[in-house]
Amino acid sequence: MDFLLGMNAALYFGAAITGDGPTLPSTLTLVGNVKDVTLNMEAGEADIVCLM
């Protein structure tokens, strides 16, 4: 399993997570054009994405 570490962000839209487990990435839709988005991150933090 490979992991991607970085500050590249993407906004996805999909169904809410239920008690059955997490929403599968294949069911999410990438939102390509958004305005007024704020992401607060500090040095030492990173998003971890699992590449399967």
PDB file of N, CA and C in Angstrom:
ATOM      1  N   MET A   1       0.847  -1.169   0.000  1.00  0.00           N
ATOM      2  CA  MET A   1       0.000   0.000   0.000  1.00  0.00           C
ATOM      3  C   MET A   1       0.895   1.235   0.000  1.00  0.00           C
ATOM      4  N   ASP A   2       0.657   2.175  -0.905  1.00  0.00           N
ATOM      5  CA  ASP A   2       1.427   3.410  -0.994  1.00  0.00           C
ATOM      6  C   ASP A   2       0.646   4.555  -0.385  1.00  0.00           C
ATOM      7  N   PHE A   3       1.373   5.521   0.171  1.00  0.00           N
ATOM      8  CA  PHE A   3       0.747   6.703   0.750  1.00  0.00           C
ATOM      9  C   PHE A   3       1.335   7.944   0.107  1.00  0.00           C
ATOM     10  N   LEU A   4       0.499   8.933  -0.120  1.00  0.00           N
ATOM     11  CA  LEU A   4       0.910  10.209  -0.682  1.00  0.00           C
ATOM     12  C   LEU A   4       0.794  11.254   0.416  1.00  0.00           C
ATOM     13  N   LEU A   5       1.900  11.919   0.749  1.00  0.00           N
ATOM     14  CA  LEU A   5       1.890  12.976   1.756  1.00  0.00           C
ATOM     15  C   LEU A   5       2.060  14.308   1.051  1.00  0.00           C
ATOM     16  N   GLY A   6       1.268  15.302   1.432  1.00  0.00           N
ATOM     17  CA  GLY A   6       1.434  16.595   0.805  1.00  0.00           C
ATOM     18  C   GLY A   6       0.367  17.585   1.182  1.00  0.00           C
ATOM     19  N   MET A   7       0.447  18.749   0.561  1.00  0.00           N
ATOM     20  CA  MET A   7      -0.467  19.842   0.845  1.00  0.00           C
ATOM     21  C   MET A   7      -1.432  20.066  -0.315  1.00  0.00           C
ATOM     22  N   ASN A   8      -1.539  19.123  -1.235  1.00  0.00           N
ATOM     23  CA  ASN A   8      -2.475  19.240  -2.346  1.00  0.00           C
ATOM     24  C   ASN A   8      -3.852  18.825  -1.861  1.00  0.00           C
ATOM     25  N   ALA A   9      -4.805  19.709  -2.003  1.00  0.00           N
ATOM     26  CA  ALA A   9      -6.146  19.418  -1.502  1.00  0.00           C
ATOM     27  C   ALA A   9      -7.121  19.274  -2.662  1.00  0.00           C
ATOM     28  N   ALA A  10      -8.149  18.497  -2.441  1.00  0.00           N
ATOM     29  CA  ALA A  10      -9.235  18.342  -3.400  1.00  0.00           C
ATOM     30  C   ALA A  10     -10.530  18.285  -2.608  1.00  0.00           C
ATOM     31  N   LEU A  11     -11.590  18.806  -3.186  1.00  0.00           N
ATOM     32  CA  LEU A  11     -12.891  18.817  -2.533  1.00  0.00           C
ATOM     33  C   LEU A  11     -13.780  17.798  -3.222  1.00  0.00           C
ATOM     34  N   TYR A  12     -14.313  16.882  -2.437  1.00  0.00           N
ATOM     35  CA  TYR A  12     -15.192  15.835  -2.955  1.00  0.00           C
ATOM     36  C   TYR A  12     -16.566  15.966  -2.328  1.00  0.00           C
ATOM     37  N   PHE A  13     -17.595  15.564  -3.061  1.00  0.00           N
ATOM     38  CA  PHE A  13     -18.976  15.598  -2.603  1.00  0.00           C
ATOM     39  C   PHE A  13     -19.531  14.190  -2.686  1.00  0.00           C
ATOM     40  N   GLY A  14     -20.263  13.797  -1.653  1.00  0.00           N
ATOM     41  CA  GLY A  14     -20.851  12.464  -1.686  1.00  0.00           C
ATOM     42  C   GLY A  14     -21.807  12.271  -0.533  1.00  0.00           C
ATOM     43  N   ALA A  15     -22.303  11.055  -0.406  1.00  0.00           N
ATOM     44  CA  ALA A  15     -23.242  10.720   0.654  1.00  0.00           C
ATOM     45  C   ALA A  15     -22.556  10.805   2.013  1.00  0.00           C
ATOM     46  N   ALA A  16     -23.350  11.056   3.038  1.00  0.00           N
ATOM     47  CA  ALA A  16     -22.818  11.137   4.394  1.00  0.00           C
ATOM     48  C   ALA A  16     -22.336   9.767   4.856  1.00  0.00           C
ATOM     49  N   ILE A  17     -21.357   9.783   5.734  1.00  0.00           N
ATOM     50  CA  ILE A  17     -20.850   8.541   6.306  1.00  0.00           C
ATOM     51  C   ILE A  17     -21.893   7.995   7.271  1.00  0.00           C
ATOM     52  N   THR A  18     -22.167   6.720   7.167  1.00  0.00           N
ATOM     53  CA  THR A  18     -23.159   6.089   8.037  1.00  0.00           C
ATOM     54  C   THR A  18     -22.464   5.156   9.017  1.00  0.00           C
ATOM     55  N   GLY A  19     -23.233   4.524   9.875  1.00  0.00           N
ATOM     56  CA  GLY A  19     -22.684   3.576  10.825  1.00  0.00           C
ATOM     57  C   GLY A  19     -22.140   2.329  10.169  1.00  0.00           C
ATOM     58  N   ASP A  20     -22.405   2.154   8.876  1.00  0.00           N
ATOM     59  CA  ASP A  20     -21.936   0.974   8.145  1.00  0.00           C
ATOM     60  C   ASP A  20     -20.466   1.060   7.770  1.00  0.00           C
ATOM     61  N   GLY A  21     -19.857   2.209   7.953  1.00  0.00           N
ATOM     62  CA  GLY A  21     -18.449   2.368   7.606  1.00  0.00           C
ATOM     63  C   GLY A  21     -18.244   3.594   6.745  1.00  0.00           C
ATOM     64  N   PRO A  22     -17.007   3.821   6.330  1.00  0.00           N
ATOM     65  CA  PRO A  22     -16.695   5.023   5.547  1.00  0.00           C
ATOM     66  C   PRO A  22     -17.267   4.964   4.133  1.00  0.00           C
ATOM     67  N   THR A  23     -17.446   6.145   3.551  1.00  0.00           N
ATOM     68  CA  THR A  23     -17.898   6.245   2.164  1.00  0.00           C
ATOM     69  C   THR A  23     -16.745   5.847   1.247  1.00  0.00           C
ATOM     70  N   LEU A  24     -16.998   5.001   0.287  1.00  0.00           N
ATOM     71  CA  LEU A  24     -15.956   4.571  -0.640  1.00  0.00           C
ATOM     72  C   LEU A  24     -15.568   5.714  -1.570  1.00  0.00           C
ATOM     73  N   PRO A  25     -14.267   5.904  -1.824  1.00  0.00           N
ATOM     74  CA  PRO A  25     -13.834   6.985  -2.716  1.00  0.00           C
ATOM     75  C   PRO A  25     -14.456   6.908  -4.101  1.00  0.00           C
ATOM     76  N   SER A  26     -14.758   5.711  -4.582  1.00  0.00           N
ATOM     77  CA  SER A  26     -15.329   5.572  -5.922  1.00  0.00           C
ATOM     78  C   SER A  26     -16.745   6.136  -6.000  1.00  0.00           C
ATOM     79  N   THR A  27     -17.392   6.361  -4.858  1.00  0.00           N
ATOM     80  CA  THR A  27     -18.748   6.905  -4.850  1.00  0.00           C
ATOM     81  C   THR A  27     -18.758   8.419  -4.691  1.00  0.00           C
ATOM     82  N   LEU A  28     -17.585   9.031  -4.536  1.00  0.00           N
ATOM     83  CA  LEU A  28     -17.495  10.473  -4.349  1.00  0.00           C
ATOM     84  C   LEU A  28     -17.293  11.174  -5.687  1.00  0.00           C
ATOM     85  N   THR A  29     -17.724  12.432  -5.760  1.00  0.00           N
ATOM     86  CA  THR A  29     -17.587  13.237  -6.968  1.00  0.00           C
ATOM     87  C   THR A  29     -16.649  14.401  -6.685  1.00  0.00           C
ATOM     88  N   LEU A  30     -15.625  14.563  -7.516  1.00  0.00           N
ATOM     89  CA  LEU A  30     -14.689  15.667  -7.375  1.00  0.00           C
ATOM     90  C   LEU A  30     -15.377  16.964  -7.775  1.00  0.00           C
ATOM     91  N   VAL A  31     -15.299  17.979  -6.918  1.00  0.00           N
ATOM     92  CA  VAL A  31     -15.850  19.298  -7.218  1.00  0.00           C
ATOM     93  C   VAL A  31     -14.719  20.103  -7.848  1.00  0.00           C
ATOM     94  N   GLY A  32     -14.884  20.485  -9.101  1.00  0.00           N
ATOM     95  CA  GLY A  32     -13.799  21.094  -9.845  1.00  0.00           C
ATOM     96  C   GLY A  32     -13.625  22.588  -9.676  1.00  0.00           C
ATOM     97  N   ASN A  33     -14.674  23.312  -9.327  1.00  0.00           N
ATOM     98  CA  ASN A  33     -14.586  24.762  -9.263  1.00  0.00           C
ATOM     99  C   ASN A  33     -15.358  25.254  -8.045  1.00  0.00           C
ATOM    100  N   VAL A  34     -14.643  25.789  -7.052  1.00  0.00           N
ATOM    101  CA  VAL A  34     -15.286  26.282  -5.833  1.00  0.00           C
ATOM    102  C   VAL A  34     -14.727  27.653  -5.477  1.00  0.00           C
ATOM    103  N   LYS A  35     -15.484  28.409  -4.663  1.00  0.00           N
ATOM    104  CA  LYS A  35     -15.040  29.717  -4.187  1.00  0.00           C
ATOM    105  C   LYS A  35     -15.133  29.756  -2.673  1.00  0.00           C
ATOM    106  N   ASP A  36     -14.380  30.651  -2.078  1.00  0.00           N
ATOM    107  CA  ASP A  36     -14.430  30.917  -0.641  1.00  0.00           C
ATOM    108  C   ASP A  36     -14.218  29.663   0.195  1.00  0.00           C
ATOM    109  N   VAL A  37     -13.176  28.920  -0.120  1.00  0.00           N
ATOM    110  CA  VAL A  37     -12.830  27.721   0.645  1.00  0.00           C
ATOM    111  C   VAL A  37     -11.645  28.050   1.533  1.00  0.00           C
ATOM    112  N   THR A  38     -11.739  27.710   2.804  1.00  0.00           N
ATOM    113  CA  THR A  38     -10.655  27.944   3.748  1.00  0.00           C
ATOM    114  C   THR A  38     -10.179  26.613   4.302  1.00  0.00           C
ATOM    115  N   LEU A  39      -8.881  26.416   4.286  1.00  0.00           N
ATOM    116  CA  LEU A  39      -8.279  25.215   4.852  1.00  0.00           C
ATOM    117  C   LEU A  39      -7.176  25.660   5.791  1.00  0.00           C
ATOM    118  N   ASN A  40      -7.344  25.396   7.072  1.00  0.00           N
ATOM    119  CA  ASN A  40      -6.347  25.783   8.063  1.00  0.00           C
ATOM    120  C   ASN A  40      -5.415  24.609   8.327  1.00  0.00           C
ATOM    121  N   MET A  41      -4.144  24.796   7.983  1.00  0.00           N
ATOM    122  CA  MET A  41      -3.131  23.772   8.252  1.00  0.00           C
ATOM    123  C   MET A  41      -1.906  24.463   8.812  1.00  0.00           C
ATOM    124  N   GLU A  42      -1.204  23.781   9.687  1.00  0.00           N
ATOM    125  CA  GLU A  42       0.012  24.317  10.265  1.00  0.00           C
ATOM    126  C   GLU A  42       1.187  23.451   9.840  1.00  0.00           C
ATOM    127  N   ALA A  43       2.385  24.007   9.978  1.00  0.00           N
ATOM    128  CA  ALA A  43       3.589  23.246   9.654  1.00  0.00           C
ATOM    129  C   ALA A  43       3.604  21.966  10.474  1.00  0.00           C
ATOM    130  N   GLY A  44       3.999  20.895   9.849  1.00  0.00           N
ATOM    131  CA  GLY A  44       4.045  19.614  10.538  1.00  0.00           C
ATOM    132  C   GLY A  44       2.807  18.771  10.320  1.00  0.00           C
ATOM    133  N   GLU A  45       1.775  19.333   9.700  1.00  0.00           N
ATOM    134  CA  GLU A  45       0.560  18.584   9.403  1.00  0.00           C
ATOM    135  C   GLU A  45       0.571  18.183   7.937  1.00  0.00           C
ATOM    136  N   ALA A  46      -0.010  17.052   7.641  1.00  0.00           N
ATOM    137  CA  ALA A  46      -0.109  16.602   6.253  1.00  0.00           C
ATOM    138  C   ALA A  46      -1.340  15.734   6.098  1.00  0.00           C
ATOM    139  N   ASP A  47      -1.952  15.811   4.942  1.00  0.00           N
ATOM    140  CA  ASP A  47      -3.033  14.897   4.607  1.00  0.00           C
ATOM    141  C   ASP A  47      -2.401  13.602   4.118  1.00  0.00           C
ATOM    142  N   ILE A  48      -2.945  12.483   4.526  1.00  0.00           N
ATOM    143  CA  ILE A  48      -2.439  11.189   4.088  1.00  0.00           C
ATOM    144  C   ILE A  48      -3.491  10.546   3.199  1.00  0.00           C
ATOM    145  N   VAL A  49      -3.094  10.217   1.981  1.00  0.00           N
ATOM    146  CA  VAL A  49      -3.996   9.603   1.019  1.00  0.00           C
ATOM    147  C   VAL A  49      -3.476   8.209   0.709  1.00  0.00           C
ATOM    148  N   CYS A  50      -4.324   7.228   0.834  1.00  0.00           N
ATOM    149  CA  CYS A  50      -3.954   5.852   0.529  1.00  0.00           C
ATOM    150  C   CYS A  50      -4.183   5.607  -0.959  1.00  0.00           C
ATOM    151  N   LEU A  51      -3.130   5.227  -1.668  1.00  0.00           N
ATOM    152  CA  LEU A  51      -3.225   4.943  -3.101  1.00  0.00           C
ATOM    153  C   LEU A  51      -3.320   3.438  -3.283  1.00  0.00           C
ATOM    154  N   MET A  52      -4.494   2.954  -3.666  1.00  0.00           N
ATOM    155  CA  MET A  52      -4.680   1.507  -3.837  1.00  0.00           C
ATOM    156  C   MET A  52      -4.824   1.173  -5.291  1.00  0.00           C
TER     157      MET A  52
END
